[in-house]
Structure formats: C-alpha cells, structure tokens
C-alpha cells in the first residue's frame, strides 16, 4: 500500500526519503517493481547527485541489488557520479563495500568504478 501511494508522489521525495523507502522494501524482501522503476527513473534523470550523500548512494545501490531490481541507467549514473568525485574520503568503508557488492550482485560491471574504489582502499594503507 505504501508503494502504491508513494509512486505518484515520488517526485517530491528527497534523497534520504528515497533511500529509506527503497532500503526498507529490500530489507523486508518486498520488492515492488513499479516503485523501484519509478524511483530509478527519477534518480537517474537527476543532473546533480551531490545532494545524495554516500550513505544514500550505498543504500540505494544495495536495495536494487538485494531486491533483484534491474535499473542499468541508475547504476551507470551512480558509477559516473562516484568516479567524478575528487576523492572518496566521505565514504565509510561499509558504504564502499556495499556499493561494490551491489554492482557485482546486480551484474552491473563498471571497471572504472571498481578501479576508483580499489585505488581508494589501497591508499588507506
């Protein structure tokens, strides 16, 4: 019922609300494809993902992979955004791990993203 009510109003959701809702559906093992499709379309159409903090990027990626919901444009948008960041110092190790896991699990290969994640992790030593 929440998803049915959320879909027509989802344009008004902020990144935290989108992240929380998608995470909750995936965590509860309650995939609702129309919700994930609409949210993915809105997020991937966003020209500025800087309002999405690292935790939101991580949670949303994790939610799509966990719910087995495919949205290649969303994953590409997240990857391009993360690659464009000057550094990944704002990302907690768990967020980086979740993002890498989500891309691998969703079968969304992005070598440049994995290279950036690896370079960051190696530099932590």
C-alpha positions as a Markdown table, in Angstrom:
| # | Residue | x | y | z |
|---|---|---|---|---|
| 1 | Unk | 0.0 | 0.0 | 0.0 |
| 2 | Unk | 2.8 | 2.4 | 0.8 |
| 3 | Unk | 4.4 | 1.9 | -2.7 |
| 4 | Unk | 1.0 | 2.5 | -4.4 |
| 5 | Unk | 0.7 | 5.8 | -2.6 |
| 6 | Unk | 4.3 | 6.7 | -3.0 |
| 7 | Unk | 4.6 | 6.3 | -6.7 |
| 8 | Unk | 2.5 | 9.3 | -7.8 |
| 9 | Unk | 4.2 | 11.5 | -5.2 |
| 10 | Unk | 7.8 | 10.3 | -5.5 |
| 11 | Unk | 8.9 | 13.4 | -7.4 |
| 12 | Unk | 8.6 | 15.2 | -4.0 |
| 13 | Unk | 10.8 | 12.8 | -2.1 |
| 14 | Unk | 14.3 | 14.0 | -1.0 |
| 15 | Unk | 17.3 | 11.7 | -1.3 |
| 16 | Unk | 17.0 | 10.5 | 2.3 |
| 17 | Unk | 13.4 | 9.6 | 1.8 |
| 18 | Unk | 14.1 | 7.7 | -1.4 |
| 19 | Unk | 17.0 | 5.9 | 0.2 |
| 20 | Unk | 15.0 | 4.9 | 3.3 |
| 21 | Unk | 12.0 | 3.7 | 1.3 |
| 22 | Unk | 13.9 | 1.6 | -1.2 |
| 23 | Unk | 16.1 | 0.2 | 1.6 |
| 24 | Unk | 13.0 | -0.8 | 3.7 |
| 25 | Unk | 11.4 | -2.6 | 0.8 |
| 26 | Unk | 14.5 | -4.5 | 0.0 |
| 27 | Unk | 15.2 | -5.3 | 3.7 |
| 28 | Unk | 11.6 | -6.6 | 4.1 |
| 29 | Unk | 12.1 | -8.7 | 1.0 |
| 30 | Unk | 9.1 | -6.9 | -0.5 |
| 31 | Unk | 10.1 | -5.9 | -4.0 |
| 32 | Unk | 7.6 | -3.7 | -5.8 |
| 33 | Unk | 9.0 | -3.3 | -9.3 |
| 34 | Unk | 6.9 | -0.3 | -10.3 |
| 35 | Unk | 8.3 | 1.6 | -7.3 |
| 36 | Unk | 11.9 | 0.7 | -8.0 |
| 37 | Unk | 11.4 | 1.5 | -11.7 |
| 38 | Unk | 9.9 | 5.0 | -11.0 |
| 39 | Unk | 12.5 | 5.8 | -8.3 |
| 40 | Unk | 15.3 | 4.7 | -10.5 |
| 41 | Unk | 14.0 | 6.8 | -13.4 |
| 42 | Unk | 13.7 | 9.9 | -11.2 |
| 43 | Unk | 17.2 | 9.5 | -9.7 |
| 44 | Unk | 18.9 | 8.7 | -13.0 |
| 45 | Unk | 17.3 | 11.8 | -14.6 |
| 46 | Unk | 18.8 | 13.9 | -11.8 |
| 47 | Unk | 21.6 | 16.0 | -13.2 |
| 48 | Unk | 23.2 | 16.7 | -9.8 |
| 49 | Unk | 23.6 | 13.7 | -7.5 |
| 50 | Unk | 25.6 | 15.8 | -5.0 |
| 51 | Unk | 22.5 | 16.0 | -2.8 |
| 52 | Unk | 22.8 | 12.2 | -2.4 |
| 53 | Unk | 25.2 | 11.6 | 0.5 |
| 54 | Unk | 27.5 | 8.5 | 0.4 |
| 55 | Unk | 25.1 | 6.5 | 2.6 |
| 56 | Unk | 22.2 | 7.2 | 0.3 |
| 57 | Unk | 24.2 | 6.1 | -2.7 |
| 58 | Unk | 25.2 | 2.9 | -0.8 |
| 59 | Unk | 21.7 | 2.2 | 0.5 |
| 60 | Unk | 20.0 | 2.7 | -2.9 |
| 61 | Unk | 22.6 | 0.5 | -4.7 |
| 62 | Unk | 22.2 | -2.2 | -2.1 |
| 63 | Unk | 18.4 | -2.0 | -2.2 |
| 64 | Unk | 18.3 | -2.6 | -6.0 |
| 65 | Unk | 20.8 | -5.5 | -5.8 |
| 66 | Unk | 19.0 | -7.1 | -2.8 |
| 67 | Unk | 15.6 | -6.7 | -4.4 |
| 68 | Unk | 16.9 | -8.0 | -7.7 |
| 69 | Unk | 15.6 | -5.0 | -9.4 |
| 70 | Unk | 17.4 | -4.1 | -12.6 |
| 71 | Unk | 18.0 | -0.4 | -13.5 |
| 72 | Unk | 21.2 | -0.1 | -15.6 |
| 73 | Unk | 20.7 | 3.7 | -16.0 |
| 74 | Unk | 20.7 | 4.2 | -12.3 |
| 75 | Unk | 23.8 | 2.1 | -11.7 |
| 76 | Unk | 25.6 | 4.0 | -14.5 |
| 77 | Unk | 24.6 | 7.3 | -13.1 |
| 78 | Unk | 25.9 | 6.3 | -9.6 |
| 79 | Unk | 29.1 | 5.0 | -11.1 |
| 80 | Unk | 29.7 | 8.1 | -13.1 |
| 81 | Unk | 29.0 | 10.3 | -10.1 |
| 82 | Unk | 31.4 | 8.4 | -7.8 |
| 83 | Unk | 34.1 | 8.4 | -10.5 |
| 84 | Unk | 33.8 | 12.2 | -10.9 |
| 85 | Unk | 34.3 | 12.8 | -7.2 |
| 86 | Unk | 37.8 | 14.2 | -6.3 |
| 87 | Unk | 38.2 | 11.6 | -3.6 |
| 88 | Unk | 36.1 | 9.1 | -1.6 |
| 89 | Unk | 37.1 | 10.3 | 1.9 |
| 90 | Unk | 33.5 | 10.9 | 2.8 |
| 91 | Unk | 32.6 | 7.3 | 2.2 |
| 92 | Unk | 32.8 | 4.9 | 5.1 |
| 93 | Unk | 34.4 | 1.6 | 4.3 |
| 94 | Unk | 31.0 | -0.2 | 4.7 |
| 95 | Unk | 29.4 | 2.1 | 2.1 |
| 96 | Unk | 32.2 | 1.4 | -0.4 |
| 97 | Unk | 31.8 | -2.3 | 0.3 |
| 98 | Unk | 28.1 | -2.2 | -0.2 |
| 99 | Unk | 28.5 | -0.3 | -3.5 |
| 100 | Unk | 31.0 | -2.8 | -4.8 |
| 101 | Unk | 28.8 | -5.7 | -3.7 |
| 102 | Unk | 25.7 | -4.1 | -5.2 |
| 103 | Unk | 27.3 | -3.5 | -8.6 |
| 104 | Unk | 28.7 | -7.1 | -8.7 |
| 105 | Unk | 25.5 | -8.7 | -7.5 |
| 106 | Unk | 23.3 | -6.7 | -9.9 |
| 107 | Unk | 25.7 | -7.7 | -12.7 |
| 108 | Unk | 26.5 | -4.1 | -13.5 |
| 109 | Unk | 30.2 | -4.1 | -14.4 |
| 110 | Unk | 31.9 | -0.8 | -14.3 |
| 111 | Unk | 35.7 | -1.2 | -14.4 |
| 112 | Unk | 36.4 | 2.5 | -13.8 |
| 113 | Unk | 34.3 | 2.5 | -10.7 |
| 114 | Unk | 36.0 | -0.7 | -9.3 |
| 115 | Unk | 39.4 | 0.9 | -10.2 |
| 116 | Unk | 38.5 | 4.1 | -8.3 |
| 117 | Unk | 37.3 | 2.0 | -5.3 |
| 118 | Unk | 40.4 | -0.1 | -5.3 |
| 119 | Unk | 42.7 | 2.9 | -5.6 |
| 120 | Unk | 41.0 | 4.5 | -2.6 |
| 121 | Unk | 41.2 | 1.4 | -0.5 |
| 122 | Unk | 44.9 | 0.8 | -1.3 |
| 123 | Unk | 45.6 | 4.4 | -0.4 |
| 124 | Unk | 44.1 | 3.9 | 3.1 |
| 125 | Unk | 47.1 | 1.7 | 4.0 |
